PDB file of C-alpha atoms in Angstrom:
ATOM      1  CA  UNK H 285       0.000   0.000   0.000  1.00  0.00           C
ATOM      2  CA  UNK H 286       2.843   2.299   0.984  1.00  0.00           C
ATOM      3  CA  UNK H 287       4.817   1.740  -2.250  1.00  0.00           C
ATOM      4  CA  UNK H 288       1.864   2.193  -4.093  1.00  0.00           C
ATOM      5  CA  UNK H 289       1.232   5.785  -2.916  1.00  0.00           C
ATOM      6  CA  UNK H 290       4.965   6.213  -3.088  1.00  0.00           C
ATOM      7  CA  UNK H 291       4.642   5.375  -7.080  1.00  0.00           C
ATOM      8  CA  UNK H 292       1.589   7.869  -7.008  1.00  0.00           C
ATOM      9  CA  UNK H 293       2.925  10.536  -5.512  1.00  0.00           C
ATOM     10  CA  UNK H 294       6.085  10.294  -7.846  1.00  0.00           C
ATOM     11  CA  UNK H 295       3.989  10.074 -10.649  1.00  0.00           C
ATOM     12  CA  UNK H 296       2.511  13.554  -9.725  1.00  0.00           C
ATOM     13  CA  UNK H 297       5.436  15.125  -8.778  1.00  0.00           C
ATOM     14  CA  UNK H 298       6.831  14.640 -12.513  1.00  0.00           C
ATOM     15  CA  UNK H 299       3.660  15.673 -13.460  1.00  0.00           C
ATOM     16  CA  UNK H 300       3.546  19.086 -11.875  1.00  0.00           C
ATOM     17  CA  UNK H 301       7.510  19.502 -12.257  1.00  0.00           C
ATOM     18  CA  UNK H 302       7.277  18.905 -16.182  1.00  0.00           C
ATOM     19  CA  UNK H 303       4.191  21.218 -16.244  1.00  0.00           C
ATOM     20  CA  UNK H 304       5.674  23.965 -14.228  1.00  0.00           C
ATOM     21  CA  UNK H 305       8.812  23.642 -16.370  1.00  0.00           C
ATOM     22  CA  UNK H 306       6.741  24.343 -19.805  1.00  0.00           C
ATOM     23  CA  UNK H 307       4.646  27.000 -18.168  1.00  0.00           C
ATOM     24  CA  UNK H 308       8.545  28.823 -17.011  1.00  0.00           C
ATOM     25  CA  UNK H 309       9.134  28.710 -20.693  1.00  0.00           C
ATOM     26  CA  UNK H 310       6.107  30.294 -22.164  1.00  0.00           C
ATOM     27  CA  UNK H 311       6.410  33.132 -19.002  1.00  0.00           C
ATOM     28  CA  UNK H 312      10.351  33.356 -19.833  1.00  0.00           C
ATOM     29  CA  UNK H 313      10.030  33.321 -23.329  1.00  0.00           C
ATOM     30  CA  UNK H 314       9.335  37.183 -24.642  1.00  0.00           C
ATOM     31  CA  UNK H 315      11.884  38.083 -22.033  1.00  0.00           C
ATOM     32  CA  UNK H 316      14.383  36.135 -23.978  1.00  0.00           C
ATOM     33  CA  UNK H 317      12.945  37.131 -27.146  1.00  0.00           C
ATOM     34  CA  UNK H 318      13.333  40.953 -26.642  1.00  0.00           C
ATOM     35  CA  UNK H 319      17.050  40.775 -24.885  1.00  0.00           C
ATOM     36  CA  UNK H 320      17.989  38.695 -27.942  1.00  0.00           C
ATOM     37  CA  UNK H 321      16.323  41.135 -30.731  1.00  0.00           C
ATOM     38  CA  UNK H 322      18.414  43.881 -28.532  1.00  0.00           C
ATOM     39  CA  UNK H 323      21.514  42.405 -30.057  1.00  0.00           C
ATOM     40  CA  UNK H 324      19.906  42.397 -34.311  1.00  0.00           C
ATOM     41  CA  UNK H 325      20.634  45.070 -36.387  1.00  0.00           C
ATOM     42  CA  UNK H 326      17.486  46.813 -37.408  1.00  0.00           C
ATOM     43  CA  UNK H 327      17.825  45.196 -40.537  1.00  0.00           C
ATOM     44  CA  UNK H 328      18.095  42.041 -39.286  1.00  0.00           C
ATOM     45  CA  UNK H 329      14.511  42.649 -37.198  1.00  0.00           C
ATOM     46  CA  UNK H 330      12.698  43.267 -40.275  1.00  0.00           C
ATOM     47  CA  UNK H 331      14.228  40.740 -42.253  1.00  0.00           C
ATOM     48  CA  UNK H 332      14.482  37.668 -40.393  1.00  0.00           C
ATOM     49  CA  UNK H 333      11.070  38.006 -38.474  1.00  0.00           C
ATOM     50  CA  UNK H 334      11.020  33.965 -38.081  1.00  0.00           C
ATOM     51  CA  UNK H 335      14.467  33.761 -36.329  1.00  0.00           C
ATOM     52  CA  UNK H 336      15.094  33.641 -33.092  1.00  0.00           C
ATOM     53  CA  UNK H 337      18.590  33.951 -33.009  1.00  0.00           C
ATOM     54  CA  UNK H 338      19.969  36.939 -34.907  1.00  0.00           C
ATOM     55  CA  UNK H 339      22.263  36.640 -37.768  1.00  0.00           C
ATOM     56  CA  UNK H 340      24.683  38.543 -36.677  1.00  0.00           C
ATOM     57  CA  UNK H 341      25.120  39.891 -33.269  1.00  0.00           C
ATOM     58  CA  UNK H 342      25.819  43.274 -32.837  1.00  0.00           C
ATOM     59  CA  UNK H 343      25.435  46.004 -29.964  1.00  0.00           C
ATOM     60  CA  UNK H 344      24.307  48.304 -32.064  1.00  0.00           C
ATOM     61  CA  UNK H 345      20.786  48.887 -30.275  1.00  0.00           C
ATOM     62  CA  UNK H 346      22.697  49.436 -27.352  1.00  0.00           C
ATOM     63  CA  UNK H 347      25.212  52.453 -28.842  1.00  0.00           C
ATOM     64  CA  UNK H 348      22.115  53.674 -30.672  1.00  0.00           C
ATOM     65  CA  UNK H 349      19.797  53.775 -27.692  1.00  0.00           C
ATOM     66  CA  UNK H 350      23.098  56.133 -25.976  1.00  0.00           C
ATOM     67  CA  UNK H 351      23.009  58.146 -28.640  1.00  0.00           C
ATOM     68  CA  UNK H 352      19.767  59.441 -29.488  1.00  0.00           C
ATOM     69  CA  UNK H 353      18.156  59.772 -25.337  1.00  0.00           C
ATOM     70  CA  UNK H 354      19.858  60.105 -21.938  1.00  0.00           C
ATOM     71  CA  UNK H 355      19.169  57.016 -21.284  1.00  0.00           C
ATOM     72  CA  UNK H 356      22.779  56.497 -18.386  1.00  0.00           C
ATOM     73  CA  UNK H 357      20.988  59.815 -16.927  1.00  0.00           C
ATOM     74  CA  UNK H 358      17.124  58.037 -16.677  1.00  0.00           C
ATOM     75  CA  UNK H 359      19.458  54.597 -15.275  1.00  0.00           C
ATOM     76  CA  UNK H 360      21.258  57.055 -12.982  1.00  0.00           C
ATOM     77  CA  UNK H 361      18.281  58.560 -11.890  1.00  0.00           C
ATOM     78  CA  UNK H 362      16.011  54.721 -11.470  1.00  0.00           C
ATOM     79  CA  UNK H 363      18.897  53.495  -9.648  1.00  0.00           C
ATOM     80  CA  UNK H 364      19.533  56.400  -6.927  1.00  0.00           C
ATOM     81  CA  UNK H 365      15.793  56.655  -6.357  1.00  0.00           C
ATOM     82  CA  UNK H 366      15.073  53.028  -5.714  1.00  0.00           C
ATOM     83  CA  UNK H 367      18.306  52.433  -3.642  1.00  0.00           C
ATOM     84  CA  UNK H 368      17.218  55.070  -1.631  1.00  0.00           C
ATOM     85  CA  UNK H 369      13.984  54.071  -1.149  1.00  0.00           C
ATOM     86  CA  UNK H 370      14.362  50.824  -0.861  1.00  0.00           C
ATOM     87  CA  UNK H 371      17.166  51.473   1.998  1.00  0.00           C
ATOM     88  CA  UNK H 372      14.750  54.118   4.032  1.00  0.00           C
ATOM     89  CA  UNK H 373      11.456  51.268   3.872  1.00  0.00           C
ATOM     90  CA  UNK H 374      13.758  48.970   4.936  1.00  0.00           C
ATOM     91  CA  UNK H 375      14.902  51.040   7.907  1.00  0.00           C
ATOM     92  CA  UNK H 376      11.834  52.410   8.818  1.00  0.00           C
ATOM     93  CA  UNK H 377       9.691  49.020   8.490  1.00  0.00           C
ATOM     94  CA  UNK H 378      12.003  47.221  10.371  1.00  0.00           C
ATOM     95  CA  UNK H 379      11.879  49.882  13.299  1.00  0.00           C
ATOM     96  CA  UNK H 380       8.321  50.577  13.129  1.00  0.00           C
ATOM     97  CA  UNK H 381       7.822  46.840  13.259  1.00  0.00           C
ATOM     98  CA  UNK H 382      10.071  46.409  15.868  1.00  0.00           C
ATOM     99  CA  UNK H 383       8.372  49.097  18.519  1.00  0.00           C
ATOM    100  CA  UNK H 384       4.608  47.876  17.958  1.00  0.00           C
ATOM    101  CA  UNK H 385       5.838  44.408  18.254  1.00  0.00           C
ATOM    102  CA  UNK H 386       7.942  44.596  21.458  1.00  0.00           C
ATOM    103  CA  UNK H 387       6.693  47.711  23.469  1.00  0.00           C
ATOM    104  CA  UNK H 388       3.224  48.263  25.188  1.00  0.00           C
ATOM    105  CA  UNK H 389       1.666  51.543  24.957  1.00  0.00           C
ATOM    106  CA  UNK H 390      -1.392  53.567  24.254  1.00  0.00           C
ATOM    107  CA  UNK H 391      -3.526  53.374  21.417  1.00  0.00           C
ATOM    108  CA  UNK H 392      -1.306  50.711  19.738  1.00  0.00           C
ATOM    109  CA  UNK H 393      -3.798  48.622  18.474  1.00  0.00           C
ATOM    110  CA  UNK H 394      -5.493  51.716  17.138  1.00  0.00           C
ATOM    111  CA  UNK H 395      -2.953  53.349  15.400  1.00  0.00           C
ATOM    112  CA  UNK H 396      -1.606  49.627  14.234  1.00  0.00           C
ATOM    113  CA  UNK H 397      -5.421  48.812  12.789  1.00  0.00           C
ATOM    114  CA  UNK H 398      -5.746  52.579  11.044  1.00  0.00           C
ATOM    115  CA  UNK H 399      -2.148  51.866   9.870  1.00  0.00           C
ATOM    116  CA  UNK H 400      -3.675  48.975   8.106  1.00  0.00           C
ATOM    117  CA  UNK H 401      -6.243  50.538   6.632  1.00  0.00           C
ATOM    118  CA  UNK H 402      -4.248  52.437   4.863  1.00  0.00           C
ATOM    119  CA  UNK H 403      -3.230  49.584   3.079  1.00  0.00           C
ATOM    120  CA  UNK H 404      -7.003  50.201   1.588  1.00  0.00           C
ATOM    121  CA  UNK H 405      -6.972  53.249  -0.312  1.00  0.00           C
ATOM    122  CA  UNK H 406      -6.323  52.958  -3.765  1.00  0.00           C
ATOM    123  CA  UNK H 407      -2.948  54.964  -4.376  1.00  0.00           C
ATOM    124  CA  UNK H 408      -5.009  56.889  -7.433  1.00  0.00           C
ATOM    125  CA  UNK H 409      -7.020  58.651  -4.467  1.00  0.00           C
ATOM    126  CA  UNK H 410      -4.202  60.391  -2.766  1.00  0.00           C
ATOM    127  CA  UNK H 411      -2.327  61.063  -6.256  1.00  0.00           C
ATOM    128  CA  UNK H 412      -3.876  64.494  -6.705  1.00  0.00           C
ATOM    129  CA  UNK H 413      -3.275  65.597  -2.458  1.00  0.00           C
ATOM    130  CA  UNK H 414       0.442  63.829  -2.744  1.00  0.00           C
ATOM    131  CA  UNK H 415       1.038  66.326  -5.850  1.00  0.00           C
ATOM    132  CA  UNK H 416      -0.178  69.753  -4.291  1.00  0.00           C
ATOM    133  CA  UNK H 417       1.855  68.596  -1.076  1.00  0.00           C
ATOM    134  CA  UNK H 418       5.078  68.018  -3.284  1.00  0.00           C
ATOM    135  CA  UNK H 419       4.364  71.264  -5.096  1.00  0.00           C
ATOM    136  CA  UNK H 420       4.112  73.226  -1.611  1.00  0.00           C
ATOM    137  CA  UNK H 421       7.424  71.526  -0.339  1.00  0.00           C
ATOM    138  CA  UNK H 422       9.269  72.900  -3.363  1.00  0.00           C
ATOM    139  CA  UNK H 423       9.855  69.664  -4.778  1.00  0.00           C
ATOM    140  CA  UNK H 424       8.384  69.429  -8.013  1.00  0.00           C
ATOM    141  CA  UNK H 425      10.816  67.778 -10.464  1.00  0.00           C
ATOM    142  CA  UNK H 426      13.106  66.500  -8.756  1.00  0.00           C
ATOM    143  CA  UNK H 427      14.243  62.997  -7.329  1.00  0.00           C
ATOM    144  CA  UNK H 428      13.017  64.194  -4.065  1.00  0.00           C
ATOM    145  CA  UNK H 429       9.594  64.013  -5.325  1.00  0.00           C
ATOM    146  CA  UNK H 430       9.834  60.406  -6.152  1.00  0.00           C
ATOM    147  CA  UNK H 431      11.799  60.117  -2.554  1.00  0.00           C
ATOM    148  CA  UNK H 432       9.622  61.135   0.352  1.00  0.00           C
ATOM    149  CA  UNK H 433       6.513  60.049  -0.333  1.00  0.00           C
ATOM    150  CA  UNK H 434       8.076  56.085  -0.645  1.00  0.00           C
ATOM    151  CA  UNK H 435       9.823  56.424   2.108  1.00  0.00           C
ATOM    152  CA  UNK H 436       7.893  54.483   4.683  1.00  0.00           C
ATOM    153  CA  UNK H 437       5.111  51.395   3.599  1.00  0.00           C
ATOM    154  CA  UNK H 438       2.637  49.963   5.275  1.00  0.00           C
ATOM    155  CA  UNK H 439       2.775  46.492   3.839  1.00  0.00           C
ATOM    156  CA  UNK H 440       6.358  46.405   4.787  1.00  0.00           C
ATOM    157  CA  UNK H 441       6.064  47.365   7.994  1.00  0.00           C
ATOM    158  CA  UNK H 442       2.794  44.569   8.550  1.00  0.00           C
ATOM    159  CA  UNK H 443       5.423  42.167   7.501  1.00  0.00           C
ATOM    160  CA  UNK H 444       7.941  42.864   9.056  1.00  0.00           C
ATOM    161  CA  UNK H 445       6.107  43.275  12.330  1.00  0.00           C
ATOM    162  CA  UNK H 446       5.057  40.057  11.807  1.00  0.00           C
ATOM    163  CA  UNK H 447       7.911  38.286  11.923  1.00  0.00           C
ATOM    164  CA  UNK H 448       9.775  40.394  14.630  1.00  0.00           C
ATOM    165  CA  UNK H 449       6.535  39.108  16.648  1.00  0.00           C
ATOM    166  CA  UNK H 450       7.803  35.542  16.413  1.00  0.00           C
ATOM    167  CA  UNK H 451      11.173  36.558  17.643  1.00  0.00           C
ATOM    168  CA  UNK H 452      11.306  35.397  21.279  1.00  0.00           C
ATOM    169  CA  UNK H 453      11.220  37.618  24.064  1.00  0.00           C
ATOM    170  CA  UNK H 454      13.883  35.848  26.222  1.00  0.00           C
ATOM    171  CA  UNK H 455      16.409  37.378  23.952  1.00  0.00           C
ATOM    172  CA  UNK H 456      15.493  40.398  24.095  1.00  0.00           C
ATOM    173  CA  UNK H 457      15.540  40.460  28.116  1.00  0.00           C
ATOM    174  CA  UNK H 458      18.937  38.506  28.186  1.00  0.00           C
ATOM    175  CA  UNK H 459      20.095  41.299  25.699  1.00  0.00           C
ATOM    176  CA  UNK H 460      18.783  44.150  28.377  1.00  0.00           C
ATOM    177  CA  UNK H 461      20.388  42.212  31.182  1.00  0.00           C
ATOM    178  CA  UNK H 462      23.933  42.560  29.357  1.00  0.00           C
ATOM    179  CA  UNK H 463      23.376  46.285  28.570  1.00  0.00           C
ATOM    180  CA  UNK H 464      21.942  46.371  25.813  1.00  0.00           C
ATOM    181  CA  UNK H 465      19.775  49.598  24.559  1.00  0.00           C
ATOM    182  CA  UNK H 466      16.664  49.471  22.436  1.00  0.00           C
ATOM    183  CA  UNK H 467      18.482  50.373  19.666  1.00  0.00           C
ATOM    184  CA  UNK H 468      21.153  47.664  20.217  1.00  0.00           C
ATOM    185  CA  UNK H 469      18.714  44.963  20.729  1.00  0.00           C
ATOM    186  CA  UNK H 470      17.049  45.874  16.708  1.00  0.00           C
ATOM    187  CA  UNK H 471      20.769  45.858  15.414  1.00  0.00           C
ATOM    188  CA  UNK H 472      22.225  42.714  17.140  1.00  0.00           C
ATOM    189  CA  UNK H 473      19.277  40.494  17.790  1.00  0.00           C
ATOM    190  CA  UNK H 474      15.764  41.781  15.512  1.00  0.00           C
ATOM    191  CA  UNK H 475      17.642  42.296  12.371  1.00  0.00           C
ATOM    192  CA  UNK H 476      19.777  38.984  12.280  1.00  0.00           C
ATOM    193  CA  UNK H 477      16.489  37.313  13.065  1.00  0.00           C
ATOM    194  CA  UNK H 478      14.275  38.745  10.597  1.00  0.00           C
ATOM    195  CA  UNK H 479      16.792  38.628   6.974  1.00  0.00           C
ATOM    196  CA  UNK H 480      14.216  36.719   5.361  1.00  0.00           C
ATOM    197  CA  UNK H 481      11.407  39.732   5.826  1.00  0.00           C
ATOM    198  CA  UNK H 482      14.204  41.973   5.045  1.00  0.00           C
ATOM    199  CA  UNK H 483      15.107  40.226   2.188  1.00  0.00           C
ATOM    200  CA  UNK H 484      11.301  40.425   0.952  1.00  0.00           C
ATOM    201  CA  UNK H 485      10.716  43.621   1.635  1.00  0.00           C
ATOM    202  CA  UNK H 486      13.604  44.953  -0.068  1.00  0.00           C
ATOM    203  CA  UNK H 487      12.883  42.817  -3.470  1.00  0.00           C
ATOM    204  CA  UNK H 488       8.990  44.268  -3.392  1.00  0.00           C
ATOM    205  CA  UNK H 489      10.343  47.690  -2.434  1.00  0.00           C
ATOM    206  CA  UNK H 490      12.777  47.335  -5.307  1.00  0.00           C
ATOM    207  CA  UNK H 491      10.704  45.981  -7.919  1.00  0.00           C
ATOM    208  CA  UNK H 492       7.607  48.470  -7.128  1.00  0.00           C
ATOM    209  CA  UNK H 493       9.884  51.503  -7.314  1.00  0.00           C
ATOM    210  CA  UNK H 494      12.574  50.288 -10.706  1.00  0.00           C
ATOM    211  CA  UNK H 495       8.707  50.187 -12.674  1.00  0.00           C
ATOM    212  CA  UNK H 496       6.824  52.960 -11.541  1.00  0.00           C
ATOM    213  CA  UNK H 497       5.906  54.921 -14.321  1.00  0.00           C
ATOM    214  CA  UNK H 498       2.457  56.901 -12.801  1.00  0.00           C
ATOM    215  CA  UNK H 499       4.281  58.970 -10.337  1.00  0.00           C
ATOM    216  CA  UNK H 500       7.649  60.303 -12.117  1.00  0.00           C
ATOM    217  CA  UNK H 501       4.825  60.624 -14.658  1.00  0.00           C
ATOM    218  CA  UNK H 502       2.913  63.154 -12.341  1.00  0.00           C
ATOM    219  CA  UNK H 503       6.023  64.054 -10.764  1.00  0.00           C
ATOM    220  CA  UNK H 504       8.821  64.850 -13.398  1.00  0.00           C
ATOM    221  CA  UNK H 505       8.721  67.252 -16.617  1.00  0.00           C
ATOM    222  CA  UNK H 506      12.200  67.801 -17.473  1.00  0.00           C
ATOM    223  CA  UNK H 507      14.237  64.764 -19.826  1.00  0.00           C
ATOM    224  CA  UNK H 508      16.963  64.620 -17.974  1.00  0.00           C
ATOM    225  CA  UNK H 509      14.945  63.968 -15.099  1.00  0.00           C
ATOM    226  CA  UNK H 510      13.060  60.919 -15.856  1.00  0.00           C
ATOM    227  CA  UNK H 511      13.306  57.344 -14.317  1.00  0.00           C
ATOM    228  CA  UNK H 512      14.133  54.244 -17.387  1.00  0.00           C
ATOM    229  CA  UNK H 513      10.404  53.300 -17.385  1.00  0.00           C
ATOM    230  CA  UNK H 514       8.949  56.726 -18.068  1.00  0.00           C
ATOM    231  CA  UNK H 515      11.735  57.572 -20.562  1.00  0.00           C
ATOM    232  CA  UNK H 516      11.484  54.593 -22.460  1.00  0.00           C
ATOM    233  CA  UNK H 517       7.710  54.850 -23.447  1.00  0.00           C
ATOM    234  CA  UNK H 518       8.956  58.159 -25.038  1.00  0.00           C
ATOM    235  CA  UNK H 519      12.335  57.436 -26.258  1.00  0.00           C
ATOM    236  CA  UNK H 520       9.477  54.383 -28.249  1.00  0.00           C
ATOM    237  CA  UNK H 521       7.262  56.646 -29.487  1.00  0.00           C
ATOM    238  CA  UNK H 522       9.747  58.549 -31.206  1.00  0.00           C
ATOM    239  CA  UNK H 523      12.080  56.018 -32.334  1.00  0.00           C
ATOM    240  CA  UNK H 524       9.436  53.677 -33.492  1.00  0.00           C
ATOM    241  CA  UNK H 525      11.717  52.360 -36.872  1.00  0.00           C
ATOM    242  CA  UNK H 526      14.643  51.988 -34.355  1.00  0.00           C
ATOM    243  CA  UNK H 527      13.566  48.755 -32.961  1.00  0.00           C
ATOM    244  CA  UNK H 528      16.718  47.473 -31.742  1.00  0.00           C
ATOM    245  CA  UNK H 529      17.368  50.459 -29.679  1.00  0.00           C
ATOM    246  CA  UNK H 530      13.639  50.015 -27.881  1.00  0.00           C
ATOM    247  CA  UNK H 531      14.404  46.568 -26.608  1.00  0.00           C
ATOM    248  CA  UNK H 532      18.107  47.186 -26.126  1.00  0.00           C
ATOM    249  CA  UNK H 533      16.244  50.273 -23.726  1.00  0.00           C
ATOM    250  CA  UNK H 534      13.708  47.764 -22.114  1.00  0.00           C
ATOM    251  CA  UNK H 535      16.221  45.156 -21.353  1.00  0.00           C
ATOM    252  CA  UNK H 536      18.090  47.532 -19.515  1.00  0.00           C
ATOM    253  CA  UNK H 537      15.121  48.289 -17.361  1.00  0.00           C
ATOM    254  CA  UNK H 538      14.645  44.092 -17.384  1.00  0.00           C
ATOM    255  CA  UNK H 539      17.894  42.832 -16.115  1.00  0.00           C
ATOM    256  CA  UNK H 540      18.355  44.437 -12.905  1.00  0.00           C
ATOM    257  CA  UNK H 541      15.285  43.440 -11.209  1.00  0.00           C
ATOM    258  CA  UNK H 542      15.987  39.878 -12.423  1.00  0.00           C
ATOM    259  CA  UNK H 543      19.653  39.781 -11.012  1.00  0.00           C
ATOM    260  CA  UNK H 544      18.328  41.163  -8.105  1.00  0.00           C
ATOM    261  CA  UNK H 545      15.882  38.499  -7.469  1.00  0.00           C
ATOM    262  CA  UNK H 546      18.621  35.654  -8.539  1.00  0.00           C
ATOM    263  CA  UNK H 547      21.231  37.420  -6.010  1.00  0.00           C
ATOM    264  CA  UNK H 548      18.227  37.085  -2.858  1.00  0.00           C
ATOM    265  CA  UNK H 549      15.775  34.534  -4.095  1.00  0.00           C
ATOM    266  CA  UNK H 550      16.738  32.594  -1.726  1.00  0.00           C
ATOM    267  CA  UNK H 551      15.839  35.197   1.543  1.00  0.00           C
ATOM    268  CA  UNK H 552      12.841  35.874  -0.842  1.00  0.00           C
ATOM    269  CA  UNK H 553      11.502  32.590  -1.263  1.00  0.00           C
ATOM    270  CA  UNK H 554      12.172  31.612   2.849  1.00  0.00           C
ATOM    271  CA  UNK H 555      10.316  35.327   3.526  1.00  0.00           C
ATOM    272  CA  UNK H 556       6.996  34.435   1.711  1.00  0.00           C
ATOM    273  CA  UNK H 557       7.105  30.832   2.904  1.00  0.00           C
ATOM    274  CA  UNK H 558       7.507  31.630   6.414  1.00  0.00           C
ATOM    275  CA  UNK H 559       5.083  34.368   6.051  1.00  0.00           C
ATOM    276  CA  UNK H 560       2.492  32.322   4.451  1.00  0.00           C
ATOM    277  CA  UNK H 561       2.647  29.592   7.373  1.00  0.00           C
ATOM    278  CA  UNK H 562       2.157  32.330   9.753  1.00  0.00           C
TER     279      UNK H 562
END
């Protein structure tokens, strides 16, 4: 009986492996299409519309797509912005987590509950307030703009209070009996505890800010200015014939999100797992 639901179970498990291994392809596969047409020749595109593989390969889309918009100026921009975001929700979920996880005090279900409710409003509802208030701080057009208002996130700080919950509280009152300050307990024993959450929050933080393209839409007029996504759907609307320059453009924007997620899949993957049993 046991070897026969061994047998079935194996049976299955090749089943959904081989299925989830044609389904990767047919997700993967106009990811690898546009980074390989990045390296045809125009020529080559319009030509050889059956091929997969160009005919020659050739950087060309790349030099081109230098050459006729800023586009190390838009990567400059997309990568100082998200770092920096992505570094202050880290910070600030991690902290926020850590006081309305470990520390008693008024109103902390309250504010904790309206926190989450937040979570609620569509962002298109506070896009119009968020703009006057960037206008009356003086920070119209600039990275600043994109900054502040990212900042601080609810989700991340739900999660990461979540998981700074299951921390015990024995180590936290062994670190107080050896000294240790509020702020050394979250460095030496919340955040070596928590790197999967981290690790999560910093991918979704990451990924969320690299693609925006609503708010350095409503935030950003100048060129120069722009984040990859928002100057790419103009650099293609007015290099339309230039098609190896577009995707060379849009798999710059691709391929850091992706090494990214190969560099912390790992803290990634353990984050959402361990989140989803709780």
């Amino acid at each position: 009986m046991m070897k026969r639901r061994k047998n079935v179970y194996k049976r299955y498990h090749y089943l959904i492996i081989a299925f989830m291994s044609v389904f990767s392809v047919i997700m993967m596969y106009p990811m690898a299409w546009m980074l390989v047409t990045s390296f045809k020749s125009n020529a080559d595109i319009h030509k050889n519309k059956e091929k997969f593989f160009p005919a020659e390969w050739t950087v060309e889309g790349y030099r081109s797509a230098f050459e006729k918009a800023p586009i190390g100026e838009w990567l400059v921009n997309s990568i100082v912005i998200t770092a920096v975001i992505t570094f202050a929700v880290i910070l600030t979920s991690t902290l926020i987590g850590y006081v309305f996880a470990k520390y008693e005090f008024k109103f902390k279900r309250s504010l904790f509950l309206l926190m989450l409710a937040t979570m609620m409003v569509p962002p298109q509802v506070t896009m119009i307030p968020r703009y006057l208030m960037i206008q009356k701080m003086h920070l119209f057009n600039t990275r600043w703009a994109l900054i502040v208002p990212g900042l601080v996130s609810a989700f991340a700080i739900y999660l990461a209070r979540q998981f700074i919950t299951d921390v015990p509280d024995s180590l936290c009152e062994a670190a107080k009996m050896d000294g240790a300050g509020p702020l050394r307990i979250y460095w030496s024993v919340i955040l070596p505890n928590i790197k999967p959450a981290i690790g999560s929050i910093g991918i979704f933080t990451a990924m969320a800010n690299w693609n925006d393209y609503l708010n350095p839409l409503l935030m950003l007029n100048d060129i120069d200015k722009m984040t990859l996504p928002l100057g790419l759907v103009m650099f293609d609307s007015q290099r339309s014939v230039d098609l190896a320059a577009t995707m060379a453009a849009a798999a710059m924007i691709m391929m850091p999100m992706i090494l990214i997620f190969v560099l912390f899949q790992r803290q990634f993957i353990k984050g959402m797992t361990m989140s989803g049993i709780k």
